[in-house]
PDB file of N, CA and C in Angstrom:
ATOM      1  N   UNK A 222       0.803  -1.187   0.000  1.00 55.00           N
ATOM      2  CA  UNK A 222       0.000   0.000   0.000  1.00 55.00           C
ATOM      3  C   UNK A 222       0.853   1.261   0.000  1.00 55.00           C
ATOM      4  N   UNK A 223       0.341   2.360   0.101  1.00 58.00           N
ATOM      5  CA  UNK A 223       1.067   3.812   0.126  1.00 58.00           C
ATOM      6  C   UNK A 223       2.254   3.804   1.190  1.00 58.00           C
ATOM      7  N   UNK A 224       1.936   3.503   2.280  1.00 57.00           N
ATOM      8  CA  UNK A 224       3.102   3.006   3.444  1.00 57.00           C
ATOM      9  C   UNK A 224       4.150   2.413   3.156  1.00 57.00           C
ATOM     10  N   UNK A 225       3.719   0.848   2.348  1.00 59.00           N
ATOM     11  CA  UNK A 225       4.985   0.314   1.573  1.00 59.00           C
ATOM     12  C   UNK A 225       5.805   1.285   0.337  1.00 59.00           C
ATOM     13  N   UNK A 226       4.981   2.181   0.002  1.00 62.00           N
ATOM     14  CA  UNK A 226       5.807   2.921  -1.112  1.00 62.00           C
ATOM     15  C   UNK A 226       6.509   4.287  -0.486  1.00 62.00           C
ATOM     16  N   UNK A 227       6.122   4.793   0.374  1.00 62.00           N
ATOM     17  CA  UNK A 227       6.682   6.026   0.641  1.00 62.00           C
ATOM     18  C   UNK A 227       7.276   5.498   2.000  1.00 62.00           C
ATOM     19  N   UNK A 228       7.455   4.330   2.715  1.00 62.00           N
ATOM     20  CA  UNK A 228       8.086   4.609   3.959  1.00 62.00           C
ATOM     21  C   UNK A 228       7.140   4.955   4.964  1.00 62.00           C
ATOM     22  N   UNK A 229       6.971   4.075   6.051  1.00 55.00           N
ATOM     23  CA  UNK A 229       6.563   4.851   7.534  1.00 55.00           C
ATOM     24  C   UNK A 229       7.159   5.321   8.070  1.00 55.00           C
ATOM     25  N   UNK A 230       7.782   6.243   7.937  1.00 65.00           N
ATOM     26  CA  UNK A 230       9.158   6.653   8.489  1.00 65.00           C
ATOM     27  C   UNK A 230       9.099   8.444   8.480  1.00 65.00           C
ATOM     28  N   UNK A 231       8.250   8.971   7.924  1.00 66.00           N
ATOM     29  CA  UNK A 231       8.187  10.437   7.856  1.00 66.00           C
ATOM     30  C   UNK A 231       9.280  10.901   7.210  1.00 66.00           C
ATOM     31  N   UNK A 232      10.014  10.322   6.760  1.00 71.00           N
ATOM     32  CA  UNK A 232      11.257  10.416   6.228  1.00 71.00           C
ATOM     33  C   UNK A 232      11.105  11.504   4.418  1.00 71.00           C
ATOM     34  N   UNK A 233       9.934  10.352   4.034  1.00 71.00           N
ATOM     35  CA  UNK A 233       9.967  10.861   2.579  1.00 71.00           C
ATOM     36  C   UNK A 233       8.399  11.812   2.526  1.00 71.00           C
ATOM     37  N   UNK A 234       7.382  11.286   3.226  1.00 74.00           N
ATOM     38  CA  UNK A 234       6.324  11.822   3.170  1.00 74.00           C
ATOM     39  C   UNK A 234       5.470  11.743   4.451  1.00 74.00           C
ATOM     40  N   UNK A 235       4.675  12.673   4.640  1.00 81.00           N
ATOM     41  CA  UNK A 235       3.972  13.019   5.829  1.00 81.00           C
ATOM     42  C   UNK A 235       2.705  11.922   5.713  1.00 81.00           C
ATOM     43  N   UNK A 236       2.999  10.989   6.411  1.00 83.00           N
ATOM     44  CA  UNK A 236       1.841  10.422   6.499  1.00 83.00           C
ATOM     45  C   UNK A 236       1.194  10.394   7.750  1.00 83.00           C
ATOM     46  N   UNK A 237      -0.482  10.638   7.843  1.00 87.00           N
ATOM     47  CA  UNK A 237      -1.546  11.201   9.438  1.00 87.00           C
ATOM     48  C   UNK A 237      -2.602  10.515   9.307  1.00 87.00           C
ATOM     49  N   UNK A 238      -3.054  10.448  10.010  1.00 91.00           N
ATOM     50  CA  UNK A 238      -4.147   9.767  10.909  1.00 91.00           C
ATOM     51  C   UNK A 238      -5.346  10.387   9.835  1.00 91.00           C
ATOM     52  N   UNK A 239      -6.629  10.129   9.229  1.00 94.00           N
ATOM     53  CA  UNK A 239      -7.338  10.388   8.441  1.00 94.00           C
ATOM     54  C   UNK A 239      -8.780  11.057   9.100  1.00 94.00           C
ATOM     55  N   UNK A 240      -8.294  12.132   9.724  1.00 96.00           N
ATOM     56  CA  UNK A 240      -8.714  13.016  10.685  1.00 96.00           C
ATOM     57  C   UNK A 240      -8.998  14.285  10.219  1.00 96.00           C
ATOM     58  N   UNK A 241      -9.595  15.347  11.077  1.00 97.00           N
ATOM     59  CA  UNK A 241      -9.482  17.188  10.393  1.00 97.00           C
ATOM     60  C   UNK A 241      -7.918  17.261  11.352  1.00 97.00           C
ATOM     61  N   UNK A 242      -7.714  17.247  12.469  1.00 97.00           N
ATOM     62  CA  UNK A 242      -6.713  17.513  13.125  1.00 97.00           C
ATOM     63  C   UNK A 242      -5.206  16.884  12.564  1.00 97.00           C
ATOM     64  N   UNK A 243      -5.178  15.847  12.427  1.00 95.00           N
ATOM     65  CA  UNK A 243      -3.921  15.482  11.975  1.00 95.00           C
ATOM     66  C   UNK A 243      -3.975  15.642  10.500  1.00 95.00           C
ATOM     67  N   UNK A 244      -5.033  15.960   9.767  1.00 95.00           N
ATOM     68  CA  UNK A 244      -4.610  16.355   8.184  1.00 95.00           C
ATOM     69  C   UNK A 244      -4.001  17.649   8.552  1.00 95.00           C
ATOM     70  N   UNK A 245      -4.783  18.969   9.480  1.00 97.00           N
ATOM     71  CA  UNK A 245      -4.254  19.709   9.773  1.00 97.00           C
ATOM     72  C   UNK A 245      -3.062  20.104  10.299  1.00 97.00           C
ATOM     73  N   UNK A 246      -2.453  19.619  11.671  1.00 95.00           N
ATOM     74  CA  UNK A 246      -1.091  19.545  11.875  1.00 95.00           C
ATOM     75  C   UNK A 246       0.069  19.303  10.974  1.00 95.00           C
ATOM     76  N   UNK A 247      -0.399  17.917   9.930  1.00 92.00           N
ATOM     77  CA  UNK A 247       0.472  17.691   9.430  1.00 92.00           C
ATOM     78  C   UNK A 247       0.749  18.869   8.089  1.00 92.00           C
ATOM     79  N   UNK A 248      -0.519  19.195   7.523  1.00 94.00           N
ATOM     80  CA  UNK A 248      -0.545  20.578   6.070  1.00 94.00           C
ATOM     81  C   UNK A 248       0.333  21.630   6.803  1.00 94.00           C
ATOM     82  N   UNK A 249       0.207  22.090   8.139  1.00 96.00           N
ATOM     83  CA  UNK A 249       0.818  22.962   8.778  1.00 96.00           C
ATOM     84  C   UNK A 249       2.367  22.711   8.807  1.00 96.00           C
ATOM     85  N   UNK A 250       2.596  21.499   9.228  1.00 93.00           N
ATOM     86  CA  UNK A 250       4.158  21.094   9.504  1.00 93.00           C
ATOM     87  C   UNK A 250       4.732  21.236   7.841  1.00 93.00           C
ATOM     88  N   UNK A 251       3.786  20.741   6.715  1.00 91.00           N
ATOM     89  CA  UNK A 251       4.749  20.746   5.278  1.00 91.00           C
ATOM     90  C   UNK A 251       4.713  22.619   5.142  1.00 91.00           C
ATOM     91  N   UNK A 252       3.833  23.164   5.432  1.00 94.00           N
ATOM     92  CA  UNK A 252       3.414  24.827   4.916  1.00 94.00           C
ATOM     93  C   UNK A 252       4.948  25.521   5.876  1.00 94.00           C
ATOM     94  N   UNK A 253       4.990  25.205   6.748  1.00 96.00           N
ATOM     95  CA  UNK A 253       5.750  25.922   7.936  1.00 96.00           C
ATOM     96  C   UNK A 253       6.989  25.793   8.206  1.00 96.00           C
ATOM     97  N   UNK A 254       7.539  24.340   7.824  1.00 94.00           N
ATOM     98  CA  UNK A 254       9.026  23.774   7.887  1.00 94.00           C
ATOM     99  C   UNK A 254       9.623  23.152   6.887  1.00 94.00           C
ATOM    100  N   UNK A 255      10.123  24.142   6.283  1.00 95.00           N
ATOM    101  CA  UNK A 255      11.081  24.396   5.369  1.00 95.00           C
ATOM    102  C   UNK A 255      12.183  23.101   5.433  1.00 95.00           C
ATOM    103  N   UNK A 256      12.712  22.831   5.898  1.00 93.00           N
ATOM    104  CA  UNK A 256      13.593  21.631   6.248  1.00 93.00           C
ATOM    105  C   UNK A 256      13.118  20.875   5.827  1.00 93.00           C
ATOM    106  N   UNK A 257      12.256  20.088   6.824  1.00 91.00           N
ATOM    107  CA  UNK A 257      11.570  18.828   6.768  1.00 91.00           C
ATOM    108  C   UNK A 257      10.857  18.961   4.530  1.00 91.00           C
ATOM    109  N   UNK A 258      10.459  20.097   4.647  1.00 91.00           N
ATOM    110  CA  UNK A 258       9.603  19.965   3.276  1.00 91.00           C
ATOM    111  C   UNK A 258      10.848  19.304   2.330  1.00 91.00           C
ATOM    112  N   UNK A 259      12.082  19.974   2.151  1.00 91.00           N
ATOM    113  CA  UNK A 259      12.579  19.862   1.693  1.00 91.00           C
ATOM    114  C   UNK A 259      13.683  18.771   1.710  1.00 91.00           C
ATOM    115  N   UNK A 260      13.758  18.143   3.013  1.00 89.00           N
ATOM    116  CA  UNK A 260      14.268  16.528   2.987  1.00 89.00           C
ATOM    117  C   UNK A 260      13.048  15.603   2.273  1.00 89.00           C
ATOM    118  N   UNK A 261      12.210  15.778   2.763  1.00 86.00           N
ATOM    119  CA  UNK A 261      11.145  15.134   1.766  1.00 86.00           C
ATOM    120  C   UNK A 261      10.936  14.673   0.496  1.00 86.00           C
ATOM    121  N   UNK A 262      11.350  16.018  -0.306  1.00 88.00           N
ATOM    122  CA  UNK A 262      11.370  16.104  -1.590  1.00 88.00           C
ATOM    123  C   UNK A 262      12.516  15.276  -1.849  1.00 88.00           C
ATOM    124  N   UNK A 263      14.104  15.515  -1.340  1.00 89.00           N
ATOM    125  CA  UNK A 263      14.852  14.992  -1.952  1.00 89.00           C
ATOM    126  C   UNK A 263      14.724  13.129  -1.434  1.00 89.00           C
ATOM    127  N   UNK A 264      14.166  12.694  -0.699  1.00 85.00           N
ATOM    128  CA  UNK A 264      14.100  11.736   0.135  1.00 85.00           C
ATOM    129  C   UNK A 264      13.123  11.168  -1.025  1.00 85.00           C
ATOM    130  N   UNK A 265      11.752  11.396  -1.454  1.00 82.00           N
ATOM    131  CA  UNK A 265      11.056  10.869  -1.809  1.00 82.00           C
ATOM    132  C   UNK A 265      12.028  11.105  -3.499  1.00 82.00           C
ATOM    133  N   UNK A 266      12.475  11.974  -4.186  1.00 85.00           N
ATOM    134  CA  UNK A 266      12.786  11.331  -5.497  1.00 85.00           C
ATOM    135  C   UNK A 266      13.976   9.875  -5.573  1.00 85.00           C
ATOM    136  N   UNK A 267      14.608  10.145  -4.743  1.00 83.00           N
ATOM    137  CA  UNK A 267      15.412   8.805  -4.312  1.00 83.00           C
ATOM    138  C   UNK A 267      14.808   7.696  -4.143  1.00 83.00           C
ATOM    139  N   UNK A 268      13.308   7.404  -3.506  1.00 80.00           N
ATOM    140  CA  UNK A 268      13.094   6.686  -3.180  1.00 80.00           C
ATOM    141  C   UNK A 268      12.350   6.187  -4.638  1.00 80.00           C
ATOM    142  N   UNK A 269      11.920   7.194  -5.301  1.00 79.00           N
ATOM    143  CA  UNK A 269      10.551   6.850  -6.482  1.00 79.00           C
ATOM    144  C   UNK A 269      11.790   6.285  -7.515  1.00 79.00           C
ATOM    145  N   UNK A 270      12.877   6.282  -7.447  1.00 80.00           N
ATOM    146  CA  UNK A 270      14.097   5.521  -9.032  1.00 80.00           C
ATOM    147  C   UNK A 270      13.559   3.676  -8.661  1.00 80.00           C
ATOM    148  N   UNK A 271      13.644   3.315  -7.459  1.00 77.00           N
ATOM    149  CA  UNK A 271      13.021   2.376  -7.117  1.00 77.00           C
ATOM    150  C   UNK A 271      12.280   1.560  -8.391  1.00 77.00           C
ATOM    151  N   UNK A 272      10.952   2.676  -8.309  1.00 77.00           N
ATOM    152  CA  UNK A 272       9.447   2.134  -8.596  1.00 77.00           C
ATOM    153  C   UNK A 272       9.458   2.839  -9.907  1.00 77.00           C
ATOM    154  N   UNK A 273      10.259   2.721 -10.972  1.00 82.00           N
ATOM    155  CA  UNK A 273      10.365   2.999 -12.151  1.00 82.00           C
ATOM    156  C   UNK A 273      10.479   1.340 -13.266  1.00 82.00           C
ATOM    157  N   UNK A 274      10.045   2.221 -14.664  1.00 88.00           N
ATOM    158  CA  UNK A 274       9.615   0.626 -15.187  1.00 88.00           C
ATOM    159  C   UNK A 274      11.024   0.256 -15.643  1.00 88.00           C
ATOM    160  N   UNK A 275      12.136   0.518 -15.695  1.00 88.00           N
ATOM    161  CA  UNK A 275      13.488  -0.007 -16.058  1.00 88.00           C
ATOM    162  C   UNK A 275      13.263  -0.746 -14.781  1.00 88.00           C
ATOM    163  N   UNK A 276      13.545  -0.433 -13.917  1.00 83.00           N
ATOM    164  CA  UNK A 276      14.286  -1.403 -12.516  1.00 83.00           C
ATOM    165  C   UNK A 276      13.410  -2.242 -12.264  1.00 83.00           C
ATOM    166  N   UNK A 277      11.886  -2.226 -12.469  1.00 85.00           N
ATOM    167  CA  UNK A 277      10.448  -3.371 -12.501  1.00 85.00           C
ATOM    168  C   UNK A 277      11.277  -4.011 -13.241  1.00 85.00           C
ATOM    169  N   UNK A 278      11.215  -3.764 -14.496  1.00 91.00           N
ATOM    170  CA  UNK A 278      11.580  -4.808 -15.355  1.00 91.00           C
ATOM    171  C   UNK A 278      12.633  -5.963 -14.971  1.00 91.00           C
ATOM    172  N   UNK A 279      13.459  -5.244 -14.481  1.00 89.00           N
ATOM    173  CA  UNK A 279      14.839  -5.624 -14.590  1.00 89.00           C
ATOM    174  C   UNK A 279      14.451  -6.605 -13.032  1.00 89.00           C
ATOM    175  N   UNK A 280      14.080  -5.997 -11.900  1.00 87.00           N
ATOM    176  CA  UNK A 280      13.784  -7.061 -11.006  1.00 87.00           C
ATOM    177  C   UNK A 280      13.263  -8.645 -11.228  1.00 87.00           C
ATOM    178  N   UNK A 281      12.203  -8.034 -12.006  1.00 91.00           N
ATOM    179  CA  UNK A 281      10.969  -9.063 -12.594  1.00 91.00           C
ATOM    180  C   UNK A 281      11.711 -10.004 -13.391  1.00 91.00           C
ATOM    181  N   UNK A 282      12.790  -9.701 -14.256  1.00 93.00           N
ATOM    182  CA  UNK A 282      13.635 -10.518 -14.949  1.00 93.00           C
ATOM    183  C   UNK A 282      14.315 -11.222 -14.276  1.00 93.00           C
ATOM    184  N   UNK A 283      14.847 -11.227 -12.480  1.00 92.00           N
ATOM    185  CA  UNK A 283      16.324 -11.474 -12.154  1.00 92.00           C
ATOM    186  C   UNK A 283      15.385 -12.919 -11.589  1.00 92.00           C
ATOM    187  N   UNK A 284      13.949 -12.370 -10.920  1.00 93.00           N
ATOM    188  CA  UNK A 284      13.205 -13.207 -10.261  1.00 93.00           C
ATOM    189  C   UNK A 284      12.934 -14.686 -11.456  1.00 93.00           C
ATOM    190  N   UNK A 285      12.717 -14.121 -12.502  1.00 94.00           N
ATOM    191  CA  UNK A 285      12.633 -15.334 -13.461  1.00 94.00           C
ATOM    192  C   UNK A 285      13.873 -16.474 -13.510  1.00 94.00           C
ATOM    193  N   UNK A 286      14.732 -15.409 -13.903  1.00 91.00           N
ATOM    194  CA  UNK A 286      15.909 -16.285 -14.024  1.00 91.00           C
ATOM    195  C   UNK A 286      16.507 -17.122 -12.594  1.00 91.00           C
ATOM    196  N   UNK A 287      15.611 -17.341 -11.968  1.00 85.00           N
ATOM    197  CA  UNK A 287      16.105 -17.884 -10.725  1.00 85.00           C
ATOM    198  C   UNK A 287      16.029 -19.627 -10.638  1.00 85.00           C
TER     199      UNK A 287
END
């Protein structure tokens, strides 16, 4: 699911509780902190080379050849 792709880890993306309050806190924490927004960004394009169709492929191939 989304968890498996972005990390539970807050690391790459803000993920909250499906609430008004924690959608809120968390829109506040990306609007407000500059840092964090911006480890994010670089955190999550690192993570998305992953989940690209060269490296699918290429996984999906290694698994065959096994």
């Amino acid at each position: 699911g989304c968890k498996d792709i972005l990390c539970d880890n807050n690391e790459n993306a803000l993920i909250v509780d499906n609430n008004i309050d924690s959608i809120y806190e968390g829109l506040k924490k990306i609007i407000t902190d500059e840092n964090y927004r911006m480890k994010c960004q670089k955190n999550i394009k690192e993570r998305g080379k992953l989940f690209n169709l060269e490296t699918t492929i290429k996984q999906i191939e290694a698994i065959i050849e096994e």
